[in-house]
Amino acid sequence: MRTGRRVRLIGAACAFSFIALSGCAKTTTCEISPVELEELREDIAVLQKDLKTAKDRETALTNDLATKKADLESKKAKPAELRAQLDAVKKGAGKTEKAKEPKDAAKKGSS
C-alpha cells in the first residue's frame, strides 16, 4: 500500500515539474506596430489632459460649493430679516409694472 502511494506522489511531482518547466520555457513576442504605439501614446496624452481639466473643474466646483454653503449658513442665521425682504418683494411685484397707454392715445401723440 505504501508503494502505490509513493508511485502516485512521484508521478504527480514529475507532472507538476514538467508543466512548470514547459510553461516558462517560451516567451511570446509582442506584435504591436510602431504606428499603434504612437497612437496609444497620443491617446494617453489626450486622456491625461482631460484628467487635468476634470481635476481643475472639480477644484473649482468644490470651492464654489464651499462658498454657497457659507452663504447658506449666514442666511440661516437671520430668517426674520430675509422674510421681511421677501414680503417687500411680494408686495411690490404688482406695483412696478408701467401702466399701458391706450392705443388711440399713442397714435394721437405720434401724429
mmCIF file of C-alpha atoms in Angstrom:
data_model
loop_
_atom_site.group_PDB
_atom_site.id
_atom_site.type_symbol
_atom_site.label_atom_id
_atom_site.label_comp_id
_atom_site.label_asym_id
_atom_site.label_seq_id
_atom_site.Cartn_x
_atom_site.Cartn_y
_atom_site.Cartn_z
ATOM 1 C CA MET A 1 0.000 0.000 0.000
ATOM 2 C CA ARG A 2 2.819 2.414 0.745
ATOM 3 C CA THR A 3 4.479 1.739 -2.613
ATOM 4 C CA GLY A 4 1.314 2.653 -4.522
ATOM 5 C CA ARG A 5 1.074 5.927 -2.713
ATOM 6 C CA ARG A 6 4.752 6.702 -3.381
ATOM 7 C CA VAL A 7 4.373 5.962 -7.071
ATOM 8 C CA ARG A 8 1.400 8.294 -7.329
ATOM 9 C CA LEU A 9 3.197 11.073 -5.433
ATOM 10 C CA ILE A 10 6.329 10.732 -7.563
ATOM 11 C CA GLY A 11 4.195 10.742 -10.744
ATOM 12 C CA ALA A 12 2.327 13.850 -9.595
ATOM 13 C CA ALA A 13 5.609 15.604 -8.709
ATOM 14 C CA CYS A 14 7.083 14.764 -12.114
ATOM 15 C CA ALA A 15 3.936 16.000 -13.902
ATOM 16 C CA PHE A 16 3.918 19.213 -11.911
ATOM 17 C CA SER A 17 7.633 19.800 -12.614
ATOM 18 C CA PHE A 18 7.129 19.163 -16.342
ATOM 19 C CA ILE A 19 4.190 21.589 -16.519
ATOM 20 C CA ALA A 20 6.064 24.253 -14.577
ATOM 21 C CA LEU A 21 9.212 23.995 -16.720
ATOM 22 C CA SER A 22 7.463 23.769 -20.077
ATOM 23 C CA GLY A 23 5.119 26.676 -19.267
ATOM 24 C CA CYS A 24 8.018 29.033 -18.526
ATOM 25 C CA ALA A 25 10.278 27.906 -21.376
ATOM 26 C CA LYS A 26 8.988 30.102 -24.191
ATOM 27 C CA THR A 27 8.206 33.802 -24.160
ATOM 28 C CA THR A 28 5.699 35.318 -26.506
ATOM 29 C CA THR A 29 6.786 38.048 -28.861
ATOM 30 C CA CYS A 30 4.978 41.344 -28.848
ATOM 31 C CA GLU A 31 3.496 42.089 -32.246
ATOM 32 C CA ILE A 32 2.464 45.719 -31.956
ATOM 33 C CA SER A 33 3.424 48.028 -34.762
ATOM 34 C CA PRO A 34 5.171 51.355 -34.110
ATOM 35 C CA VAL A 35 2.124 53.151 -35.509
ATOM 36 C CA GLU A 36 -0.104 51.536 -32.873
ATOM 37 C CA LEU A 37 2.367 52.503 -30.161
ATOM 38 C CA GLU A 38 2.353 56.115 -31.333
ATOM 39 C CA GLU A 39 -1.462 56.156 -31.407
ATOM 40 C CA LEU A 40 -1.545 54.792 -27.862
ATOM 41 C CA ARG A 41 0.889 57.494 -26.716
ATOM 42 C CA GLU A 42 -1.306 60.172 -28.285
ATOM 43 C CA ASP A 43 -4.409 58.680 -26.652
ATOM 44 C CA ILE A 44 -2.637 58.678 -23.295
ATOM 45 C CA ALA A 45 -1.619 62.327 -23.736
ATOM 46 C CA VAL A 46 -5.221 63.315 -24.542
ATOM 47 C CA LEU A 47 -6.562 61.355 -21.572
ATOM 48 C CA GLN A 48 -4.023 62.946 -19.235
ATOM 49 C CA LYS A 49 -5.040 66.389 -20.483
ATOM 50 C CA ASP A 50 -8.726 65.527 -19.938
ATOM 51 C CA LEU A 51 -7.901 64.277 -16.450
ATOM 52 C CA LYS A 52 -6.157 67.537 -15.592
ATOM 53 C CA THR A 53 -9.129 69.515 -16.903
ATOM 54 C CA ALA A 54 -11.514 67.387 -14.841
ATOM 55 C CA LYS A 55 -9.408 67.863 -11.709
ATOM 56 C CA ASP A 56 -9.336 71.632 -12.249
ATOM 57 C CA ARG A 57 -13.125 71.650 -12.715
ATOM 58 C CA GLU A 58 -13.537 69.568 -9.562
ATOM 59 C CA THR A 59 -11.442 72.062 -7.605
ATOM 60 C CA ALA A 60 -13.467 74.992 -8.953
ATOM 61 C CA LEU A 61 -16.772 73.273 -8.149
ATOM 62 C CA THR A 62 -15.578 72.363 -4.659
ATOM 63 C CA ASN A 63 -14.637 75.982 -3.984
ATOM 64 C CA ASP A 64 -17.962 77.186 -5.383
ATOM 65 C CA LEU A 65 -19.829 74.700 -3.189
ATOM 66 C CA ALA A 66 -17.942 75.856 -0.105
ATOM 67 C CA THR A 67 -18.825 79.476 -0.917
ATOM 68 C CA LYS A 68 -22.508 78.629 -1.369
ATOM 69 C CA LYS A 69 -22.585 76.624 1.862
ATOM 70 C CA ALA A 70 -21.081 79.551 3.758
ATOM 71 C CA ASP A 71 -23.674 81.892 2.204
ATOM 72 C CA LEU A 72 -26.458 79.486 3.179
ATOM 73 C CA GLU A 73 -25.198 79.258 6.749
ATOM 74 C CA SER A 74 -25.093 83.051 7.025
ATOM 75 C CA LYS A 75 -28.665 83.273 5.749
ATOM 76 C CA LYS A 76 -29.870 80.603 8.171
ATOM 77 C CA ALA A 77 -28.789 82.877 10.999
ATOM 78 C CA LYS A 78 -31.218 85.657 10.052
ATOM 79 C CA PRO A 79 -34.563 84.239 8.828
ATOM 80 C CA ALA A 80 -36.686 87.170 10.114
ATOM 81 C CA GLU A 81 -34.749 89.745 8.101
ATOM 82 C CA LEU A 82 -34.969 87.623 4.954
ATOM 83 C CA ARG A 83 -38.683 87.035 5.483
ATOM 84 C CA ALA A 84 -39.226 90.822 5.634
ATOM 85 C CA GLN A 85 -37.309 91.291 2.387
ATOM 86 C CA LEU A 86 -39.362 88.555 0.723
ATOM 87 C CA ASP A 87 -42.626 90.140 1.842
ATOM 88 C CA ALA A 88 -41.471 93.511 0.492
ATOM 89 C CA VAL A 89 -40.674 91.958 -2.871
ATOM 90 C CA LYS A 90 -44.045 90.206 -2.994
ATOM 91 C CA LYS A 91 -45.914 93.422 -2.180
ATOM 92 C CA GLY A 92 -44.029 95.482 -4.721
ATOM 93 C CA ALA A 93 -44.288 92.958 -7.546
ATOM 94 C CA GLY A 94 -47.618 94.248 -8.878
ATOM 95 C CA LYS A 95 -46.754 97.949 -8.481
ATOM 96 C CA THR A 96 -43.582 98.030 -10.572
ATOM 97 C CA GLU A 97 -45.293 97.444 -13.920
ATOM 98 C CA LYS A 98 -45.851 100.514 -16.088
ATOM 99 C CA ALA A 99 -49.405 101.446 -16.910
ATOM 100 C CA LYS A 100 -50.185 100.745 -20.539
ATOM 101 C CA GLU A 101 -51.380 103.661 -22.641
ATOM 102 C CA PRO A 102 -54.466 103.234 -24.762
ATOM 103 C CA LYS A 103 -53.710 102.613 -28.451
ATOM 104 C CA ASP A 104 -55.662 105.713 -29.568
ATOM 105 C CA ALA A 105 -53.615 107.989 -27.281
ATOM 106 C CA ALA A 106 -50.376 106.582 -28.665
ATOM 107 C CA LYS A 107 -51.493 107.241 -32.267
ATOM 108 C CA LYS A 108 -52.518 110.849 -31.492
ATOM 109 C CA GLY A 109 -49.206 111.628 -29.821
ATOM 110 C CA SER A 110 -47.148 110.420 -32.780
ATOM 111 C CA SER A 111 -49.026 112.497 -35.455
#
